[in-house]
Coordinates of C-alpha atoms in Angstrom, one line a residue:
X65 CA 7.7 -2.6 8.3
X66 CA 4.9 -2.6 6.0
X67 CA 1.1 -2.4 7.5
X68 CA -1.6 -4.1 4.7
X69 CA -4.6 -3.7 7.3
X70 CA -7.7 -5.1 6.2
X71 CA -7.0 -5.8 3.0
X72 CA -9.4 -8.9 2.6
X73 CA -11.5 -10.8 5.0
X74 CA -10.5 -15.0 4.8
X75 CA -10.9 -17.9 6.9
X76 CA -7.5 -20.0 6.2
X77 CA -8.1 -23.5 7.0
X78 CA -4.4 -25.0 7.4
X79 CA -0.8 -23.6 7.3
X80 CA -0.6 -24.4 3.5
X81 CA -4.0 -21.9 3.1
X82 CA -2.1 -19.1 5.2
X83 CA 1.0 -19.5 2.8
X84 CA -1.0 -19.5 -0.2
X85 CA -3.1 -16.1 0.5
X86 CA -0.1 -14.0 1.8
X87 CA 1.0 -12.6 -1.4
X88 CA -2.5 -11.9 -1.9
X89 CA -2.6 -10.5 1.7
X90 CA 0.5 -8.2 1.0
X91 CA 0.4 -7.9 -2.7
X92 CA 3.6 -9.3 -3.8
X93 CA 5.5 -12.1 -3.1
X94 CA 7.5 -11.7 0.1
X95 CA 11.7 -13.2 0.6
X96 CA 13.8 -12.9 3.5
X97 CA 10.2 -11.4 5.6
X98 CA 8.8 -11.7 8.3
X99 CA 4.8 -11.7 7.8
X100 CA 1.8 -11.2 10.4
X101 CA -1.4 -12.1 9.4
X102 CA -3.6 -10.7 12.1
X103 CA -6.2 -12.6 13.5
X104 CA -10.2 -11.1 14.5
X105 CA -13.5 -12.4 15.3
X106 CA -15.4 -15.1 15.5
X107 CA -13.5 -17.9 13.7
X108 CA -10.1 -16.1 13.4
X109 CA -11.1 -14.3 10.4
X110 CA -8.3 -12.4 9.0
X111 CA -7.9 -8.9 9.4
X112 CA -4.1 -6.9 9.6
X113 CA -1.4 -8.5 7.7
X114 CA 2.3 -6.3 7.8
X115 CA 5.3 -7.6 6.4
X116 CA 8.8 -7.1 7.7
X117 CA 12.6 -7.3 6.3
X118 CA 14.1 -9.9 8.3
X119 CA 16.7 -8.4 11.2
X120 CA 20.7 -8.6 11.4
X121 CA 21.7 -10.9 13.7
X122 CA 22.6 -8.5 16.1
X123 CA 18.9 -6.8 16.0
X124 CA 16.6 -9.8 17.1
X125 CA 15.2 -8.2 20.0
X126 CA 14.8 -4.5 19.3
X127 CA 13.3 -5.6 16.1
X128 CA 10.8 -8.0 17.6
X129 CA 10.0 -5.0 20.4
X130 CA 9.4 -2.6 17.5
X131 CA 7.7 -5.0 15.4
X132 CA 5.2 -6.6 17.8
X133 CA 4.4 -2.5 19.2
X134 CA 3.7 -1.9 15.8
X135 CA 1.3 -4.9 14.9
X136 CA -0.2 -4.1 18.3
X137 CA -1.6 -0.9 17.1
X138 CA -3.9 -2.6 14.9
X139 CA -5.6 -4.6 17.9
X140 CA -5.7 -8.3 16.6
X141 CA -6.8 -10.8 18.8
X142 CA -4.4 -12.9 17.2
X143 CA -1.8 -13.3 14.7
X144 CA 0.0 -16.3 12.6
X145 CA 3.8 -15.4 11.6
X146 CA 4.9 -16.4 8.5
X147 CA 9.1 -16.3 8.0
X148 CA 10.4 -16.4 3.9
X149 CA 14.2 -17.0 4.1
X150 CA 16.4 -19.7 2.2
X151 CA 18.9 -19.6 4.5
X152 CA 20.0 -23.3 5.6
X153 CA 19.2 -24.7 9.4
X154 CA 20.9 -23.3 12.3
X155 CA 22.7 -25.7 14.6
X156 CA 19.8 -28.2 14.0
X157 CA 17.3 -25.5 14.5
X158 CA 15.0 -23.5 11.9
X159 CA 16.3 -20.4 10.6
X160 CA 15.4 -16.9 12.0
X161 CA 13.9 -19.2 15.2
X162 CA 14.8 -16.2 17.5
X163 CA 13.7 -13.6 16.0
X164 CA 10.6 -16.2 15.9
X165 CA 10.7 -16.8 20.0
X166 CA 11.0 -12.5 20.8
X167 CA 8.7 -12.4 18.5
X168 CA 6.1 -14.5 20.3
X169 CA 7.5 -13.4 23.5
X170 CA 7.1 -9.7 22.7
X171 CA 3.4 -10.4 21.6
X172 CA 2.6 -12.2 24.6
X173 CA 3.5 -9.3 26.5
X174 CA 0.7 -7.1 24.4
X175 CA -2.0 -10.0 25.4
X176 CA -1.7 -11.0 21.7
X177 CA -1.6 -14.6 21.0
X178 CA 0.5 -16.4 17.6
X179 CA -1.6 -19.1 17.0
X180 CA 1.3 -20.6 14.6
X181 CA 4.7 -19.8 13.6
X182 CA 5.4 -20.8 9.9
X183 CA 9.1 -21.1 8.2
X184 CA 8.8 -21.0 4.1
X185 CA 11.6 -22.7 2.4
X186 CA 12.2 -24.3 -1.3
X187 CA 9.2 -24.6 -1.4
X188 CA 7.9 -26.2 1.4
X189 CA 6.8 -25.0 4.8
X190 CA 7.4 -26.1 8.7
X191 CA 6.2 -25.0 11.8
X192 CA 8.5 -23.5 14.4
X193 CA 5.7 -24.8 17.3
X194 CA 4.5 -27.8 16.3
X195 CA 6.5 -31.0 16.9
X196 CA 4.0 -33.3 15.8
X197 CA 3.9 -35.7 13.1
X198 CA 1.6 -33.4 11.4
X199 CA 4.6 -30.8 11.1
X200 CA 7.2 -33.2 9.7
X201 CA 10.6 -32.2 10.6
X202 CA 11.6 -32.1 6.7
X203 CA 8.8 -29.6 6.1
X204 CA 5.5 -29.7 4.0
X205 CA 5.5 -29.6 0.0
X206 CA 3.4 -26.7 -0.7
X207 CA 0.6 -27.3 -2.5
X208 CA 0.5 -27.4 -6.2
X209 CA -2.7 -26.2 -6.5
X210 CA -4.6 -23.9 -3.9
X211 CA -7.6 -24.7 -2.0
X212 CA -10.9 -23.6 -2.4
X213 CA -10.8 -20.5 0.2
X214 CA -7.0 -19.2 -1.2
X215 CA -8.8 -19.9 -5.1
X216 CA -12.0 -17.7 -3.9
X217 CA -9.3 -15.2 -2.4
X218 CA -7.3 -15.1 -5.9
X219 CA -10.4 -14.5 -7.9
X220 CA -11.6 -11.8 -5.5
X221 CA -8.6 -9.7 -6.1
X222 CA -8.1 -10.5 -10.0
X223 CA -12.0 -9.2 -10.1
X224 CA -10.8 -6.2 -8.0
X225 CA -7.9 -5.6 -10.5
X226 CA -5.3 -6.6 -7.9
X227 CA -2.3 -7.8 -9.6
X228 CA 0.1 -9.7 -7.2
X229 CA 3.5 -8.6 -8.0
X230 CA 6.9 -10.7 -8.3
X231 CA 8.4 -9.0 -5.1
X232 CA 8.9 -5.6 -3.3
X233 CA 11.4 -4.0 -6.1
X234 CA 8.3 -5.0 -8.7
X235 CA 5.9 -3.2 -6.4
X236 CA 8.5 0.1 -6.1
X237 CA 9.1 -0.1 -9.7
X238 CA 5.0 0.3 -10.6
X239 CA 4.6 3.7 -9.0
X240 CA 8.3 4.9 -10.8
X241 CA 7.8 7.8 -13.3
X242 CA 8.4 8.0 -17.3
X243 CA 11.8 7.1 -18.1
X244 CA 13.9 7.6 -21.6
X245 CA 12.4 9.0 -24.5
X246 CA 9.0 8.9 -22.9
X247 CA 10.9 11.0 -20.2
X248 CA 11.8 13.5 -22.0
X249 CA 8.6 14.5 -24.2
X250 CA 6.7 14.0 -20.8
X251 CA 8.8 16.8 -19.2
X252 CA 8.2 18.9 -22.7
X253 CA 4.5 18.2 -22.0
X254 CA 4.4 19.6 -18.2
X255 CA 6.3 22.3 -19.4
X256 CA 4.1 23.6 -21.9
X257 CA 0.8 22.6 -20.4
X258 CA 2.4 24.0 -16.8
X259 CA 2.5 27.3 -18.3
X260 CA -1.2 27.9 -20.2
X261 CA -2.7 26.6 -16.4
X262 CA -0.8 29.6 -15.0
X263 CA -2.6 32.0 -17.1
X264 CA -6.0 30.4 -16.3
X265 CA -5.6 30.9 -12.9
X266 CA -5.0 33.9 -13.3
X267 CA -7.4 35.1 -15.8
X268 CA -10.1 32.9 -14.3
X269 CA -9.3 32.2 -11.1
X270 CA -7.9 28.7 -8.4
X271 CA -11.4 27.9 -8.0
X272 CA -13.0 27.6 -11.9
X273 CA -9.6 25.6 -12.5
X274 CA -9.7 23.7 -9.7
X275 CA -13.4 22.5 -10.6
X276 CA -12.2 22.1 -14.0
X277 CA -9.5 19.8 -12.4
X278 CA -12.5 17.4 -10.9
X279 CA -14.4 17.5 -13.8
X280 CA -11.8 16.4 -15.8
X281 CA -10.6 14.0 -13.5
X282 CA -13.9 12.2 -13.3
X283 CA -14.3 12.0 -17.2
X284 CA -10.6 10.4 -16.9
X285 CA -11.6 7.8 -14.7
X286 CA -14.4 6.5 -16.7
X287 CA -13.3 6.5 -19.7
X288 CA -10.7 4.8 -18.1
X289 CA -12.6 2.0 -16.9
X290 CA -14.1 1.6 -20.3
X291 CA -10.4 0.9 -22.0
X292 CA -7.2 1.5 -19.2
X293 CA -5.3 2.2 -23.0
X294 CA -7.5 5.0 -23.8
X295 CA -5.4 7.8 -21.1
X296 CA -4.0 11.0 -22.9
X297 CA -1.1 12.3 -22.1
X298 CA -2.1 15.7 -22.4
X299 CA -5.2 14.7 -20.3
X300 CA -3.2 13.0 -17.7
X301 CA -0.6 16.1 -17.3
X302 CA -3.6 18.6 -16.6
X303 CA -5.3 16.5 -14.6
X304 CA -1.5 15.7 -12.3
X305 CA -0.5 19.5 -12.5
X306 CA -4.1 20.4 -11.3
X307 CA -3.6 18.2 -8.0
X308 CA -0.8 21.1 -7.0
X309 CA -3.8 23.0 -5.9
X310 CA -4.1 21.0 -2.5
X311 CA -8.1 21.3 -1.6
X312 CA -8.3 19.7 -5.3
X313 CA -5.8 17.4 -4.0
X314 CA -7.7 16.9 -1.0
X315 CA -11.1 16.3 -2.7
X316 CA -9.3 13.6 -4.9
X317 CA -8.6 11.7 -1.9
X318 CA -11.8 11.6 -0.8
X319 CA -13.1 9.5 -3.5
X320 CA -11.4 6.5 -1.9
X321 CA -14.4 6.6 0.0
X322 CA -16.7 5.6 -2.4
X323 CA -16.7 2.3 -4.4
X324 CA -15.0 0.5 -6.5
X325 CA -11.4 1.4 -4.7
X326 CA -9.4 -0.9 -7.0
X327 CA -10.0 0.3 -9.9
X328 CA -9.7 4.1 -8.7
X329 CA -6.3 2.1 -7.5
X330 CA -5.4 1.2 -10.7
X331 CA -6.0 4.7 -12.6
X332 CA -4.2 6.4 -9.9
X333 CA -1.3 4.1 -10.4
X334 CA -1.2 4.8 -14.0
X335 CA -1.3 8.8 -13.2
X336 CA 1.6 8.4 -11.0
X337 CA 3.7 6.9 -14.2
X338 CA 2.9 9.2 -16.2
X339 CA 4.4 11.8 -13.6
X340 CA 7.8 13.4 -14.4
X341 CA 9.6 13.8 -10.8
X342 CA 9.1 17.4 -10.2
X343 CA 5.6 16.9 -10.3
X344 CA 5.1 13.6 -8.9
X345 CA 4.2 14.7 -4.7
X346 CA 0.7 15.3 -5.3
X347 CA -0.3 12.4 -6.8
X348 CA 1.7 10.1 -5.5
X349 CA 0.6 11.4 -2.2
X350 CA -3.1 11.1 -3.1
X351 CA -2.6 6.7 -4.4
X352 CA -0.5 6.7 -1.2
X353 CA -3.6 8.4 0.5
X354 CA -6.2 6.2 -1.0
X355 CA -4.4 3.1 -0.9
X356 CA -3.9 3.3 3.0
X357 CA -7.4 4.2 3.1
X358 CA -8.4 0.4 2.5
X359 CA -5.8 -1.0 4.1
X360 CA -3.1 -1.5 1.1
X361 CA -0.1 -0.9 3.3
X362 CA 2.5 -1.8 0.6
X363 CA 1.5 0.3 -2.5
X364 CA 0.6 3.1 0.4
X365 CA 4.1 2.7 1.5
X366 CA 6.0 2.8 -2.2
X367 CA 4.0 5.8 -3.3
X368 CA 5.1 8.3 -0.3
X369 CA 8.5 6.6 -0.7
X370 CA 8.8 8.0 -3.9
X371 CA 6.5 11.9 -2.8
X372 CA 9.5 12.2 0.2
X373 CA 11.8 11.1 -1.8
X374 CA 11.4 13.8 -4.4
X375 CA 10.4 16.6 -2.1
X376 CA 11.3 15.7 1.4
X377 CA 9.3 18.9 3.1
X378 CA 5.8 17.2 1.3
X379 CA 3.8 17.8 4.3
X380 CA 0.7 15.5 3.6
X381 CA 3.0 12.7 2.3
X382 CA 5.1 13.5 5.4
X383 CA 1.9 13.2 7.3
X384 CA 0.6 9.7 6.4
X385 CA 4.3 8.2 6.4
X386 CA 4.6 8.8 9.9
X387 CA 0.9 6.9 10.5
X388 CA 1.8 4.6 8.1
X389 CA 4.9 3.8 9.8
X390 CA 3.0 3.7 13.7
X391 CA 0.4 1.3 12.7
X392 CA -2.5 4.2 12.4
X393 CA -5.8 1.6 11.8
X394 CA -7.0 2.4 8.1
X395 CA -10.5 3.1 9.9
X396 CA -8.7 5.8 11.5
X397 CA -7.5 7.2 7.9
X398 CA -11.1 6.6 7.0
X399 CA -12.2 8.7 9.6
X400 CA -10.5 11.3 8.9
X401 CA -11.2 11.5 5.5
X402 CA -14.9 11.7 5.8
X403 CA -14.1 14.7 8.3
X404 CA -11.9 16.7 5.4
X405 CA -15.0 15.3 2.7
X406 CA -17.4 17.0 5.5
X407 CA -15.0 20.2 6.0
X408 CA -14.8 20.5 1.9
X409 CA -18.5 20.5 1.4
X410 CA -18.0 24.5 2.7
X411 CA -14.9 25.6 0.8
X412 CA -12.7 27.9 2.2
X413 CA -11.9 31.4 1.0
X414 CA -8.0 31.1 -0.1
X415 CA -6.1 33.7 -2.7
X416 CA -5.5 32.4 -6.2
X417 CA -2.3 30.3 -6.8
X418 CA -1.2 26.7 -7.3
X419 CA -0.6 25.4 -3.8
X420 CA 2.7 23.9 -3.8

């Protein structure tokens, strides 16, 4: 179950506007999930959105226990659900309308309210709670074009340099290493460059490299918002073997804090492809990080993924999984990442090394 808290603020008008902003809720576009756009505010503005594999048959319950807990973390006053399935009726009723009814039951029992209850189908939508002739029982065509509040929501994100992304497997895929060719001369790359940053820590010392780290990594990100195509390798590999140090690590994270969060997004995205596996924790822990930070539960979820998957024992990634995977509020992350920013601004003493 994947949190996406507070990813953008919205006030969807109809059922067609809440089907039309979840992929850019969620980033991707969801099948066979179960969605909760959380509800806040004045207005029912939205806040938490989470998105869920549907259940096995056998599982309706325990998974609508878990899943409402989970959404309750995040404290909406409300939420709408939103099931994506092309699975045919049931016995004259909707698909997945159990797991839909625990659901709402299991909510209710958390004093959180589902304002609607949406089914997504070929194309068209129906409403698991409304019987009236505004919620035909053949379903609603979707909309060929959006409305004016999902359009507004689209161009926020493209101007935020949020892609939405075909589906889950598309969103795994973009935080994958090299592969191939580009594999190999990548691991070549590490190797060599690996082994002249040993020597400089210890001719020169963790901390002159580690602020050499920073530095570079700041020149990096500008010139990478000039021209995204303009990343050298060599640059890159430093700048990735550097983040092994975990206080530079650390102060990397940090910067989610500041401004423009989508496109430090982006570059951190294009770091973690350009990581070869046995290198790949640190940074992939640090988009996870930053990405959780402001509420992008997906891309925070596929970047530990792939840290725990390469070195299980990754105690940060380890960390913000288990938070990630209990509903921890992004302000929470937030807050304590202005308490390590704070806690930085008086380094330490530590020996020289590479942190591993």
């Amino acid at each position: 179950m994947t949190p996406n808290s507070e990813p953008a603020v919205v006030r969807l008008k109809s059922p067609a506007d809440v089907v039309g902003a979840v992929p850019f809720l969620i980033g991707f576009h969801p099948a066979d999930s179960l969605v909760v756009v959380g509800l806040s505010g004045p207005g029912g503005r939205t806040g938490m959105s989470s998105r869920a594999d549907l259940p096995p048959p056998d599982d309706h319950h325990n998974y609508a226990s878990q899943y409402a807990a989970q959404v309750a973390q995040a404290e909406p006053d409300s939420v709408i659900l939103v099931c994506y399935t092309e699975q045919p009726d049931d016995d004259g009723r909707l698909p997945a309308a159990d797991v839909i009814e625990f659901m709402i039951d299991e909510l209710s029992l958390r004093e959180i309210g589902c304002t609607e209850a949406l089914l997504v189908r070929h194309g068209r939508w129906w409403s698991y709670t409304c019987t009236k002739p505004c919620c035909p029982r053949d379903g609603t065509p979707l909309p060929a074009t959006p409305s004016a509040e999902v359009a507004a929501l689209e161009a926020r994100r493209a101007l935020e340099g949020a892609a939405v992304l075909p589906d889950r497997e598309a969103l795994a895929k973009s935080v994958q290493g090299p592969v191939a060719l580009r594999r190999i001369a990548l691991e070549q790359r590490f190797d060599e460059i690996e082994e002249r940053l040993m020597e400089e820590v210890i001719e020169r010392g963790i901390e002159a490299v580690s602020a050499e780290t920073l530095s570079l990594a700041q020149r990096l990100r500008e010139r990478f918002s000039d021209d995204p195509n303009q990343l050298d390798d060599a640059d890159a590999v430093r700048l990735i073997l550097g983040l092994e140090d975990k206080l530079t690590r650390d102060v990397l994270i940090t910067w989610g804090l500041d401004d423009h969060r989508e496109e430090l997004l982006a570059f951190l995205t294009v770091l973690v492809q350009c990581a070869v596996d046995h290198h790949a924790p640190p940074i992939c822990t640090v988009l996870g990080a930053v990405a959780y930070q402001h509420g992008n539960g997906a891309l925070a979820g596929v970047a530990l993924a792939r840290a725990l998957r390469l070195n299980p024992d990754y105690e940060m990634a380890q960390i913000l999984d288990a938070m990630l995977a209990n509903h921890v509020h992004p302000r929470e992350i937030r807050t304590m990442t202005r308490r390590v920013r704070r806690q930085l601004a008086v380094p330490p003493a530590r020996e020289d090394g590479m942190a591993a």
